[in-house]
mmCIF file of C-alpha atoms and ligand atoms in Angstrom:
data_model
loop_
_atom_site.group_PDB
_atom_site.id
_atom_site.type_symbol
_atom_site.label_atom_id
_atom_site.label_comp_id
_atom_site.label_asym_id
_atom_site.label_seq_id
_atom_site.Cartn_x
_atom_site.Cartn_y
_atom_site.Cartn_z
ATOM 1 C CA MET A 1 -4.856 21.484 52.156
ATOM 2 C CA LYS A 2 -8.357 22.256 50.808
ATOM 3 C CA LYS A 3 -8.159 21.224 46.985
ATOM 4 C CA LYS A 4 -8.460 24.221 44.712
ATOM 5 C CA GLN A 5 -11.723 24.484 43.043
ATOM 6 C CA GLN A 6 -10.979 24.151 39.247
ATOM 7 C CA SER A 7 -12.926 25.283 36.337
ATOM 8 C CA THR A 8 -12.585 24.095 32.381
ATOM 9 C CA GLY A 9 -13.222 25.785 29.252
ATOM 10 C CA TYR A 10 -14.108 23.988 26.216
ATOM 11 C CA VAL A 11 -13.260 25.528 22.706
ATOM 12 C CA TYR A 12 -16.345 25.309 20.479
ATOM 13 C CA SER A 13 -18.350 26.844 17.737
ATOM 14 C CA ASN A 14 -20.173 25.150 14.706
ATOM 15 C CA ASP A 15 -17.386 27.292 12.144
ATOM 16 C CA LEU A 16 -14.887 25.035 13.434
ATOM 17 C CA LEU A 17 -16.571 22.396 11.306
ATOM 18 C CA GLN A 18 -15.607 24.178 8.114
ATOM 19 C CA TYR A 19 -11.994 23.303 8.380
ATOM 20 C CA ARG A 20 -12.637 20.429 5.698
ATOM 21 C CA PHE A 21 -10.624 19.181 2.777
ATOM 22 C CA SER A 22 -13.305 17.720 0.625
ATOM 23 C CA ASN A 23 -16.380 15.573 1.557
ATOM 24 C CA SER A 24 -14.633 12.104 1.165
ATOM 25 C CA HIS A 25 -11.477 13.223 3.188
ATOM 26 C CA PRO A 26 -10.723 11.334 6.278
ATOM 27 C CA PHE A 27 -10.083 14.402 8.303
ATOM 28 C CA ASN A 28 -13.627 15.064 9.219
ATOM 29 C CA GLN A 29 -14.343 17.766 12.174
ATOM 30 C CA MET A 30 -17.957 16.260 12.276
ATOM 31 C CA ARG A 31 -16.420 14.157 15.305
ATOM 32 C CA LEU A 32 -16.012 17.611 17.414
ATOM 33 C CA LYS A 33 -20.066 18.227 16.893
ATOM 34 C CA LEU A 34 -20.512 14.238 17.785
ATOM 35 C CA THR A 35 -18.333 14.680 20.795
ATOM 36 C CA THR A 36 -19.661 17.881 21.989
ATOM 37 C CA GLU A 37 -23.304 16.965 21.682
ATOM 38 C CA LEU A 38 -22.376 13.450 23.675
ATOM 39 C CA LEU A 39 -20.808 15.583 26.509
ATOM 40 C CA ILE A 40 -23.779 17.814 26.780
ATOM 41 C CA ASP A 41 -26.138 15.059 26.671
ATOM 42 C CA LEU A 42 -24.350 13.174 29.118
ATOM 43 C CA GLY A 43 -24.800 16.482 31.615
ATOM 44 C CA TYR A 44 -21.170 17.123 31.885
ATOM 45 C CA LEU A 45 -20.677 20.110 29.585
ATOM 46 C CA GLN A 46 -22.734 23.025 29.794
ATOM 47 C CA ASN A 47 -22.745 25.851 26.866
ATOM 48 C CA THR A 48 -21.469 28.449 29.480
ATOM 49 C CA GLN A 49 -18.276 26.533 29.273
ATOM 50 C CA PHE A 50 -17.707 27.131 25.376
ATOM 51 C CA ILE A 51 -14.911 29.407 24.476
ATOM 52 C CA SER A 52 -15.565 31.014 20.877
ATOM 53 C CA PRO A 53 -12.476 30.927 18.913
ATOM 54 C CA ARG A 54 -11.243 34.132 17.376
ATOM 55 C CA ILE A 55 -9.502 34.255 13.843
ATOM 56 C CA ALA A 56 -5.943 34.635 14.559
ATOM 57 C CA THR A 57 -4.060 37.484 13.267
ATOM 58 C CA ASP A 58 -1.095 37.010 10.631
ATOM 59 C CA ASP A 59 1.315 38.179 13.508
ATOM 60 C CA GLU A 60 0.451 35.355 16.011
ATOM 61 C CA ILE A 61 0.323 32.618 13.180
ATOM 62 C CA GLY A 62 3.727 34.160 12.148
ATOM 63 C CA LEU A 63 5.087 33.271 15.768
ATOM 64 C CA ILE A 64 5.684 29.711 13.783
ATOM 65 C CA HIS A 65 4.852 30.083 10.226
ATOM 66 C CA SER A 66 6.722 31.940 7.754
ATOM 67 C CA TYR A 67 5.013 35.202 6.170
ATOM 68 C CA ASP A 68 5.363 33.956 2.527
ATOM 69 C CA TYR A 69 3.734 30.383 3.734
ATOM 70 C CA ILE A 70 0.763 32.303 5.234
ATOM 71 C CA GLN A 71 0.489 34.190 2.310
ATOM 72 C CA THR A 72 0.307 31.079 0.164
ATOM 73 C CA ILE A 73 -2.484 29.912 2.203
ATOM 74 C CA ARG A 74 -4.556 32.714 1.828
ATOM 75 C CA HIS A 75 -4.074 32.627 -2.064
ATOM 76 C CA ALA A 76 -4.764 28.957 -1.988
ATOM 77 C CA SER A 77 -8.050 29.944 -0.055
ATOM 78 C CA HIS A 78 -9.275 31.693 -3.232
ATOM 79 C CA GLY A 79 -7.817 29.044 -5.591
ATOM 80 C CA ILE A 80 -5.207 31.035 -7.247
ATOM 81 C CA LEU A 81 -2.251 28.997 -6.708
ATOM 82 C CA SER A 82 0.250 27.847 -9.421
ATOM 83 C CA ASP A 83 1.036 24.248 -9.474
ATOM 84 C CA ASN A 84 4.593 25.036 -8.626
ATOM 85 C CA GLU A 85 3.550 26.911 -5.382
ATOM 86 C CA ALA A 86 1.042 23.983 -4.352
ATOM 87 C CA LYS A 87 4.201 21.624 -4.579
ATOM 88 C CA LYS A 88 6.461 23.844 -2.853
ATOM 89 C CA TYR A 89 4.303 24.407 0.298
ATOM 90 C CA GLY A 90 2.869 21.034 0.481
ATOM 91 C CA LEU A 91 -0.415 21.279 -1.046
ATOM 92 C CA ASP A 92 -0.228 19.238 -4.101
ATOM 93 C CA GLY A 93 -1.143 15.911 -2.979
ATOM 94 C CA ASP A 94 -4.647 14.229 -1.879
ATOM 95 C CA ASP A 95 -3.578 14.142 1.640
ATOM 96 C CA THR A 96 -3.375 18.093 2.545
ATOM 97 C CA GLN A 97 -5.424 19.618 -0.165
ATOM 98 C CA GLN A 98 -6.292 23.192 -0.854
ATOM 99 C CA PHE A 99 -10.036 24.383 -0.077
ATOM 100 C CA ARG A 100 -11.914 27.366 -0.093
ATOM 101 C CA MET A 101 -11.615 29.792 2.686
ATOM 102 C CA MET A 102 -8.778 27.655 4.145
ATOM 103 C CA HIS A 103 -6.922 30.609 5.791
ATOM 104 C CA LYS A 104 -9.655 31.616 7.716
ATOM 105 C CA HIS A 105 -11.052 28.221 8.674
ATOM 106 C CA SER A 106 -7.356 27.428 9.840
ATOM 107 C CA ALA A 107 -6.813 30.757 11.480
ATOM 108 C CA ARG A 108 -9.986 29.989 13.486
ATOM 109 C CA ILE A 109 -8.145 26.944 14.913
ATOM 110 C CA VAL A 110 -5.228 28.605 16.048
ATOM 111 C CA GLY A 111 -7.508 31.521 17.781
ATOM 112 C CA GLY A 112 -9.471 28.848 19.576
ATOM 113 C CA ALA A 113 -6.210 27.597 21.135
ATOM 114 C CA LEU A 114 -5.114 31.528 21.912
ATOM 115 C CA ASN A 115 -8.292 32.407 23.544
ATOM 116 C CA LEU A 116 -8.078 29.260 25.707
ATOM 117 C CA VAL A 117 -4.316 30.422 26.629
ATOM 118 C CA ASP A 118 -5.606 33.928 27.563
ATOM 119 C CA GLN A 119 -8.587 32.588 29.687
ATOM 120 C CA ILE A 120 -6.044 30.346 31.484
ATOM 121 C CA MET A 121 -3.277 32.934 31.864
ATOM 122 C CA THR A 122 -5.770 35.511 33.375
ATOM 123 C CA ASN A 123 -6.979 33.023 35.854
ATOM 124 C CA LYS A 124 -10.461 32.985 34.616
ATOM 125 C CA ILE A 125 -10.272 29.297 34.307
ATOM 126 C CA THR A 126 -7.968 26.688 35.562
ATOM 127 C CA ASN A 127 -7.565 24.359 32.367
ATOM 128 C CA GLY A 128 -9.423 23.606 29.277
ATOM 129 C CA CYS A 129 -9.516 21.689 25.816
ATOM 130 C CA HIS A 130 -9.407 22.273 22.244
ATOM 131 C CA LEU A 131 -10.687 19.071 20.518
ATOM 132 C CA GLY A 132 -11.028 20.793 17.304
ATOM 133 C CA GLY A 133 -7.367 21.656 17.270
ATOM 134 C CA GLY A 134 -4.014 19.732 17.431
ATOM 135 C CA LEU A 135 -2.799 20.010 14.271
ATOM 136 C CA HIS A 136 1.044 18.865 15.178
ATOM 137 C CA HIS A 137 2.063 18.107 11.474
ATOM 138 C CA SER A 138 2.275 21.355 9.902
ATOM 139 C CA LEU A 139 5.718 22.695 9.720
ATOM 140 C CA PRO A 140 6.722 26.419 9.906
ATOM 141 C CA GLY A 141 6.941 26.784 5.887
ATOM 142 C CA ARG A 142 4.998 24.051 4.636
ATOM 143 C CA ALA A 143 1.387 21.924 5.094
ATOM 144 C CA ASN A 144 1.639 18.284 6.108
ATOM 145 C CA GLY A 145 -0.194 15.697 7.157
ATOM 146 C CA PHE A 146 -3.719 16.963 7.141
ATOM 147 C CA CYS A 147 -2.364 20.298 9.054
ATOM 148 C CA ILE A 148 -2.412 23.838 7.838
ATOM 149 C CA TYR A 149 -1.395 25.857 10.882
ATOM 150 C CA ASN A 150 0.289 24.279 14.009
ATOM 151 C CA ASP A 151 -2.329 25.527 16.638
ATOM 152 C CA VAL A 152 -0.011 23.528 18.981
ATOM 153 C CA ALA A 153 3.256 24.999 18.315
ATOM 154 C CA ILE A 154 1.582 28.830 17.951
ATOM 155 C CA ALA A 155 -0.214 28.344 21.448
ATOM 156 C CA ILE A 156 3.218 27.219 23.148
ATOM 157 C CA LYS A 157 5.155 30.242 21.445
ATOM 158 C CA TYR A 158 2.168 32.360 22.700
ATOM 159 C CA LEU A 159 2.576 31.169 26.331
ATOM 160 C CA MET A 160 6.246 31.749 26.043
ATOM 161 C CA HIS A 161 6.297 35.187 24.343
ATOM 162 C CA HIS A 162 3.261 36.787 25.971
ATOM 163 C CA TYR A 163 3.423 34.958 29.403
ATOM 164 C CA ASN A 164 6.697 33.917 29.927
ATOM 165 C CA GLN A 165 6.080 30.198 30.606
ATOM 166 C CA ARG A 166 8.037 27.273 30.360
ATOM 167 C CA VAL A 167 5.869 24.691 28.563
ATOM 168 C CA LEU A 168 5.814 20.950 28.207
ATOM 169 C CA CYS A 169 4.101 19.540 25.448
ATOM 170 C CA ILE A 170 3.021 15.906 25.887
ATOM 171 C CA ASP A 171 1.972 14.474 22.387
ATOM 172 C CA THR A 172 0.209 10.977 22.496
ATOM 173 C CA ASP A 173 -1.253 10.786 18.890
ATOM 174 C CA ALA A 174 -0.404 7.731 17.160
ATOM 175 C CA HIS A 175 1.695 9.890 14.733
ATOM 176 C CA HIS A 176 4.796 11.607 15.719
ATOM 177 C CA GLY A 177 4.350 15.349 16.256
ATOM 178 C CA ASP A 178 6.835 16.568 13.758
ATOM 179 C CA GLY A 179 5.661 20.115 12.877
ATOM 180 C CA THR A 180 5.986 20.713 16.623
ATOM 181 C CA GLN A 181 9.184 19.166 17.284
ATOM 182 C CA TRP A 182 10.734 20.772 14.188
ATOM 183 C CA SER A 183 9.400 24.408 15.429
ATOM 184 C CA PHE A 184 11.403 24.001 18.780
ATOM 185 C CA TYR A 185 14.291 21.798 17.924
ATOM 186 C CA THR A 186 17.069 24.149 19.158
ATOM 187 C CA ASN A 187 15.117 25.843 22.130
ATOM 188 C CA ASN A 188 15.615 24.632 25.493
ATOM 189 C CA GLN A 189 12.713 26.888 27.001
ATOM 190 C CA VAL A 190 10.082 24.100 26.012
ATOM 191 C CA LEU A 191 10.166 20.325 25.956
ATOM 192 C CA ILE A 192 8.571 18.377 23.234
ATOM 193 C CA TYR A 193 7.767 14.922 24.175
ATOM 194 C CA SER A 194 5.930 12.563 21.632
ATOM 195 C CA ILE A 195 4.961 8.922 22.461
ATOM 196 C CA HIS A 196 3.841 7.338 18.899
ATOM 197 C CA GLU A 197 3.674 4.355 16.628
ATOM 198 C CA THR A 198 7.273 4.115 15.026
ATOM 199 C CA GLY A 199 7.915 5.963 11.787
ATOM 200 C CA LYS A 200 9.247 2.554 10.211
ATOM 201 C CA PHE A 201 5.847 2.062 8.607
ATOM 202 C CA LEU A 202 3.812 4.997 9.432
ATOM 203 C CA PHE A 203 3.451 8.834 8.547
ATOM 204 C CA PRO A 204 5.664 10.949 8.945
ATOM 205 C CA GLY A 205 8.536 8.448 9.331
ATOM 206 C CA SER A 206 10.427 10.701 11.882
ATOM 207 C CA GLY A 207 10.345 10.417 15.832
ATOM 208 C CA HIS A 208 12.920 8.152 16.280
ATOM 209 C CA TYR A 209 14.239 7.958 20.168
ATOM 210 C CA THR A 210 17.778 9.422 18.896
ATOM 211 C CA GLU A 211 16.002 12.907 17.943
ATOM 212 C CA ARG A 212 17.026 14.553 20.957
ATOM 213 C CA GLY A 213 17.118 18.200 19.872
ATOM 214 C CA ASN A 214 20.018 20.420 18.686
ATOM 215 C CA GLU A 215 22.359 22.765 19.788
ATOM 216 C CA GLU A 216 21.131 24.739 23.067
ATOM 217 C CA GLY A 217 17.968 22.657 22.486
ATOM 218 C CA PHE A 218 19.578 19.074 22.811
ATOM 219 C CA GLY A 219 17.979 17.007 25.312
ATOM 220 C CA TYR A 220 14.783 19.103 24.937
ATOM 221 C CA THR A 221 13.193 16.696 22.490
ATOM 222 C CA VAL A 222 11.713 13.476 23.532
ATOM 223 C CA ASN A 223 10.549 10.724 21.326
ATOM 224 C CA VAL A 224 9.335 7.286 22.453
ATOM 225 C CA PRO A 225 8.391 5.283 19.354
ATOM 226 C CA LEU A 226 6.560 2.084 20.228
ATOM 227 C CA GLU A 227 6.012 -1.034 17.944
ATOM 228 C CA PRO A 228 3.060 -1.537 15.760
ATOM 229 C CA TYR A 229 0.407 -3.319 17.423
ATOM 230 C CA THR A 230 1.188 -1.923 20.729
ATOM 231 C CA GLU A 231 -1.479 -2.934 23.345
ATOM 232 C CA ASP A 232 -3.001 -1.127 26.487
ATOM 233 C CA ASP A 233 -0.392 -2.322 29.324
ATOM 234 C CA SER A 234 2.675 -1.754 27.121
ATOM 235 C CA PHE A 235 1.827 1.882 26.163
ATOM 236 C CA LEU A 236 0.842 2.827 29.960
ATOM 237 C CA GLU A 237 3.567 1.274 31.525
ATOM 238 C CA VAL A 238 6.100 3.087 28.651
ATOM 239 C CA PHE A 239 4.029 6.118 29.053
ATOM 240 C CA LYS A 240 4.516 6.190 32.783
ATOM 241 C CA ALA A 241 8.287 5.175 32.995
ATOM 242 C CA THR A 242 9.443 7.942 30.343
ATOM 243 C CA ILE A 243 7.082 10.971 31.096
ATOM 244 C CA GLU A 244 7.557 10.893 34.866
ATOM 245 C CA PRO A 245 11.240 11.505 34.939
ATOM 246 C CA VAL A 246 10.949 14.011 32.123
ATOM 247 C CA ILE A 247 8.348 16.128 33.876
ATOM 248 C CA ALA A 248 10.286 15.977 37.239
ATOM 249 C CA SER A 249 13.630 17.256 35.560
ATOM 250 C CA PHE A 250 11.972 19.932 33.272
ATOM 251 C CA LYS A 251 9.470 21.397 35.729
ATOM 252 C CA PRO A 252 7.062 23.041 33.467
ATOM 253 C CA ASP A 253 4.770 25.989 34.233
ATOM 254 C CA ILE A 254 1.986 24.627 32.200
ATOM 255 C CA ILE A 255 1.294 21.387 30.127
ATOM 256 C CA VAL A 256 0.032 21.348 26.603
ATOM 257 C CA SER A 257 -0.904 17.913 25.449
ATOM 258 C CA VAL A 258 -2.285 16.362 22.147
ATOM 259 C CA HIS A 259 -5.006 13.914 22.245
ATOM 260 C CA GLY A 260 -4.895 11.976 18.910
ATOM 261 C CA VAL A 261 -7.240 8.874 19.389
ATOM 262 C CA ASP A 262 -5.620 7.029 16.530
ATOM 263 C CA ILE A 263 -3.881 4.684 18.581
ATOM 264 C CA HIS A 264 -7.553 2.673 18.986
ATOM 265 C CA TYR A 265 -7.339 -0.731 17.405
ATOM 266 C CA LEU A 266 -10.533 0.585 15.144
ATOM 267 C CA ASP A 267 -8.669 3.378 13.500
ATOM 268 C CA PRO A 268 -8.377 2.983 10.001
ATOM 269 C CA LEU A 269 -5.005 4.602 9.546
ATOM 270 C CA THR A 270 -2.583 3.100 12.073
ATOM 271 C CA HIS A 271 -1.335 -0.287 13.342
ATOM 272 C CA MET A 272 -1.783 0.706 17.090
ATOM 273 C CA ASN A 273 -4.084 -1.595 19.248
ATOM 274 C CA CYS A 274 -5.182 0.261 22.061
ATOM 275 C CA THR A 275 -8.807 0.357 23.456
ATOM 276 C CA LEU A 276 -10.900 2.927 24.939
ATOM 277 C CA ASP A 277 -9.836 2.143 28.325
ATOM 278 C CA VAL A 278 -6.253 3.402 27.771
ATOM 279 C CA LEU A 279 -7.830 6.450 25.957
ATOM 280 C CA TYR A 280 -9.213 7.699 29.449
ATOM 281 C CA GLN A 281 -6.013 6.406 31.571
ATOM 282 C CA ILE A 282 -3.664 8.657 29.191
ATOM 283 C CA PRO A 283 -5.545 11.996 29.763
ATOM 284 C CA TYR A 284 -6.360 11.040 33.469
ATOM 285 C CA MET A 285 -2.592 10.207 33.982
ATOM 286 C CA ILE A 286 -1.511 13.713 32.270
ATOM 287 C CA LYS A 287 -4.169 15.536 34.342
ATOM 288 C CA SER A 288 -2.867 14.343 37.614
ATOM 289 C CA LEU A 289 0.639 15.462 36.581
ATOM 290 C CA ALA A 290 -0.774 18.980 35.880
ATOM 291 C CA ASP A 291 -2.048 18.767 39.363
ATOM 292 C CA THR A 292 1.283 17.902 40.653
ATOM 293 C CA TYR A 293 3.463 20.079 38.549
ATOM 294 C CA THR A 294 1.529 23.042 37.081
ATOM 295 C CA ASP A 295 -0.991 23.925 39.789
ATOM 296 C CA GLY A 296 -3.438 22.297 37.307
ATOM 297 C CA LYS A 297 -2.925 24.591 34.237
ATOM 298 C CA ILE A 298 -3.288 22.483 31.283
ATOM 299 C CA ILE A 299 -4.455 22.938 28.005
ATOM 300 C CA MET A 300 -5.659 19.276 26.040
ATOM 301 C CA PHE A 301 -5.908 19.482 22.127
ATOM 302 C CA GLY A 302 -7.662 16.923 19.944
ATOM 303 C CA GLY A 303 -5.360 15.650 17.032
ATOM 304 C CA GLY A 304 -5.918 12.677 14.915
ATOM 305 C CA GLY A 305 -8.801 10.092 14.962
ATOM 306 C CA TYR A 306 -10.463 8.682 11.935
ATOM 307 C CA ASN A 307 -13.055 6.251 12.956
ATOM 308 C CA ILE A 308 -15.477 9.097 13.853
ATOM 309 C CA TRP A 309 -18.669 7.276 14.815
ATOM 310 C CA GLU A 310 -17.320 4.264 16.556
ATOM 311 C CA VAL A 311 -14.284 5.748 18.268
ATOM 312 C CA VAL A 312 -13.750 9.345 18.444
ATOM 313 C CA PRO A 313 -16.822 10.527 20.515
ATOM 314 C CA ARG A 314 -16.385 8.110 23.062
ATOM 315 C CA ALA A 315 -12.681 8.617 23.309
ATOM 316 C CA TRP A 316 -12.604 12.362 23.454
ATOM 317 C CA SER A 317 -15.405 12.204 25.993
ATOM 318 C CA HIS A 318 -12.986 10.490 27.982
ATOM 319 C CA VAL A 319 -10.109 13.383 27.544
ATOM 320 C CA PHE A 320 -12.950 15.926 28.501
ATOM 321 C CA LEU A 321 -14.106 13.702 31.752
ATOM 322 C CA ALA A 322 -10.435 13.102 32.704
ATOM 323 C CA LEU A 323 -9.962 16.959 32.870
ATOM 324 C CA ILE A 324 -12.578 17.496 34.884
ATOM 325 C CA GLY A 325 -11.624 15.002 37.223
ATOM 326 C CA GLU A 326 -14.798 12.597 36.506
ATOM 327 C CA THR A 327 -14.420 8.815 36.270
ATOM 328 C CA LYS A 328 -14.715 6.647 33.188
ATOM 329 C CA PRO A 329 -18.432 6.495 32.270
ATOM 330 C CA LYS A 330 -19.913 3.004 32.532
ATOM 331 C CA GLY A 331 -23.161 1.669 30.823
ATOM 332 C CA GLN A 332 -25.246 2.907 27.994
ATOM 333 C CA LEU A 333 -24.485 5.999 25.763
ATOM 334 C CA PRO A 334 -27.280 8.592 26.110
ATOM 335 C CA GLU A 335 -30.477 7.461 24.043
ATOM 336 C CA LYS A 336 -30.914 10.810 22.753
ATOM 337 C CA TRP A 337 -27.596 10.857 21.351
ATOM 338 C CA ILE A 338 -27.842 7.588 19.500
ATOM 339 C CA ASN A 339 -31.139 8.438 18.037
ATOM 340 C CA LYS A 340 -30.148 11.699 16.899
ATOM 341 C CA TRP A 341 -27.064 10.391 14.957
ATOM 342 C CA GLN A 342 -27.803 6.685 13.766
ATOM 343 C CA GLN A 343 -29.304 7.897 10.738
ATOM 344 C CA TYR A 344 -26.053 9.813 9.568
ATOM 345 C CA ALA A 345 -23.867 6.703 10.848
ATOM 346 C CA PRO A 346 -22.610 4.113 7.999
ATOM 347 C CA ASN A 347 -22.902 1.229 10.724
ATOM 348 C CA PRO A 348 -24.683 0.818 13.885
ATOM 349 C CA LEU A 349 -23.462 3.262 16.573
ATOM 350 C CA PRO A 350 -22.029 1.833 19.673
ATOM 351 C CA GLN A 351 -24.580 1.438 22.712
ATOM 352 C CA THR A 352 -22.126 1.507 25.655
ATOM 353 C CA TRP A 353 -18.980 3.195 26.798
ATOM 354 C CA THR A 354 -16.836 -0.028 26.240
ATOM 355 C CA ASP A 355 -15.266 -1.754 23.280
ATOM 356 C CA ASP A 356 -16.995 -4.403 21.206
ATOM 357 C CA ARG A 357 -14.250 -7.174 21.841
ATOM 358 C CA LYS A 358 -15.454 -9.105 18.834
ATOM 359 C CA ALA A 359 -13.667 -6.807 16.594
ATOM 360 C CA TYR A 360 -10.419 -6.712 18.808
ATOM 361 C CA GLN A 361 -7.721 -9.079 17.155
ATOM 362 C CA ALA A 362 -5.450 -10.613 19.806
ATOM 363 C CA ILE A 363 -1.620 -10.140 19.098
ATOM 364 C CA PRO A 364 0.448 -13.168 18.898
ATOM 365 C CA ARG A 365 3.835 -11.076 19.444
ATOM 366 C CA ARG A 366 2.603 -9.602 22.431
ATOM 367 C CA SER A 367 5.381 -10.032 25.085
ATOM 368 C CA GLU A 368 7.888 -9.497 22.262
ATOM 369 C CA ILE A 369 6.369 -6.098 21.617
ATOM 370 C CA SER A 370 6.133 -5.033 25.122
ATOM 371 C CA GLU A 371 9.949 -5.871 25.502
ATOM 372 C CA ILE A 372 11.040 -3.927 22.703
ATOM 373 C CA ASN A 373 9.055 -0.993 23.950
ATOM 374 C CA MET A 374 10.172 -1.338 27.393
ATOM 375 C CA LYS A 375 13.838 -1.382 26.233
ATOM 376 C CA ARG A 376 13.654 1.720 24.437
ATOM 377 C CA ALA A 377 11.621 3.299 27.494
ATOM 378 C CA MET A 378 14.471 2.284 29.651
ATOM 379 C CA GLN A 379 17.052 4.190 27.041
ATOM 380 C CA VAL A 380 14.984 7.242 27.202
ATOM 381 C CA ARG A 381 14.488 7.227 31.031
ATOM 382 C CA SER A 382 18.243 6.892 31.534
ATOM 383 C CA TRP A 383 18.640 10.153 30.203
ATOM 384 C CA PHE A 384 16.491 12.026 32.824
ATOM 385 C CA ILE A 385 17.332 10.254 36.047
HETATM 386 ZN ZN1 LIG B 1 -2.289 10.846 14.209
#
């Protein structure tokens, strides 16, 4: 059979960089510009593939979020929130702060996801990515973990409501995708799968493997927590052992995936020990699943990633290259990219596509960690085969 020609959309506009809590906050969308320019300089991304985000309407955001929460975010946009309200809606700490025009800048991230959904569902493109999105911690009535509106959950609900799709969400960010999970916890039309560092020592603390959904939704939430310091091989074997039976049993129409790249060993916020190599293998595996099960229909979101110079641009380039069916790049990064950005970077920029192993700490408990991970994976797997 002749392979179907696939085309890929890429959500981008410079306006997406305005989602910014403060100049010193670790969530820095400059990483999106760095990635986009790297892909353009490599010759794999053209401006013609860009999908401009729109500002999502209140009704669209209301597919997941409560109206009082949306109104609160509007008020916070103008700096007129009382301390009590800020506390009630999760905007009082240092992590997820109020910032000017935050409603508009957050609604634009949602609108990027919805424009991408529309393009795929009207067959203008086969698949796409929205690396500026993936705000999976945001809860229906509360800001959480750097996330205001949950563009992933809203896109899923929009796919269900407007296009009658059966959606599988695969979240591979280092943190549990709690906002997405709780948005669909009693729903059996969508399956939410999350593989992440265990919540024992990491935000948000949830995502235990026994969290499996409730009522009609029981069995439609899947959590695969991994031990801190998990390395590439263990991540991949556990991921493969669990996602394959899940997708074969659920049979989705479309996949929505979250590609936080904070499982990398140089990420400052987590305790995982993965490399750039697995950050190519993961999207590659997910793309292959889409080709097998959903006729190639997939949306890849960004997510976490807090080493914005040394890790994220290369890691997210891997996501895009896997999505368009390209092999993992080798050799030197484009000189043009290094020369342009070095002046802004706090440390020397990476020169090649491979990790500098000098900074990689070997893990003494490696086999013990792999064993614990696999034991849990087999438990999860047993529920689907
Ligand atoms: Zn994360």
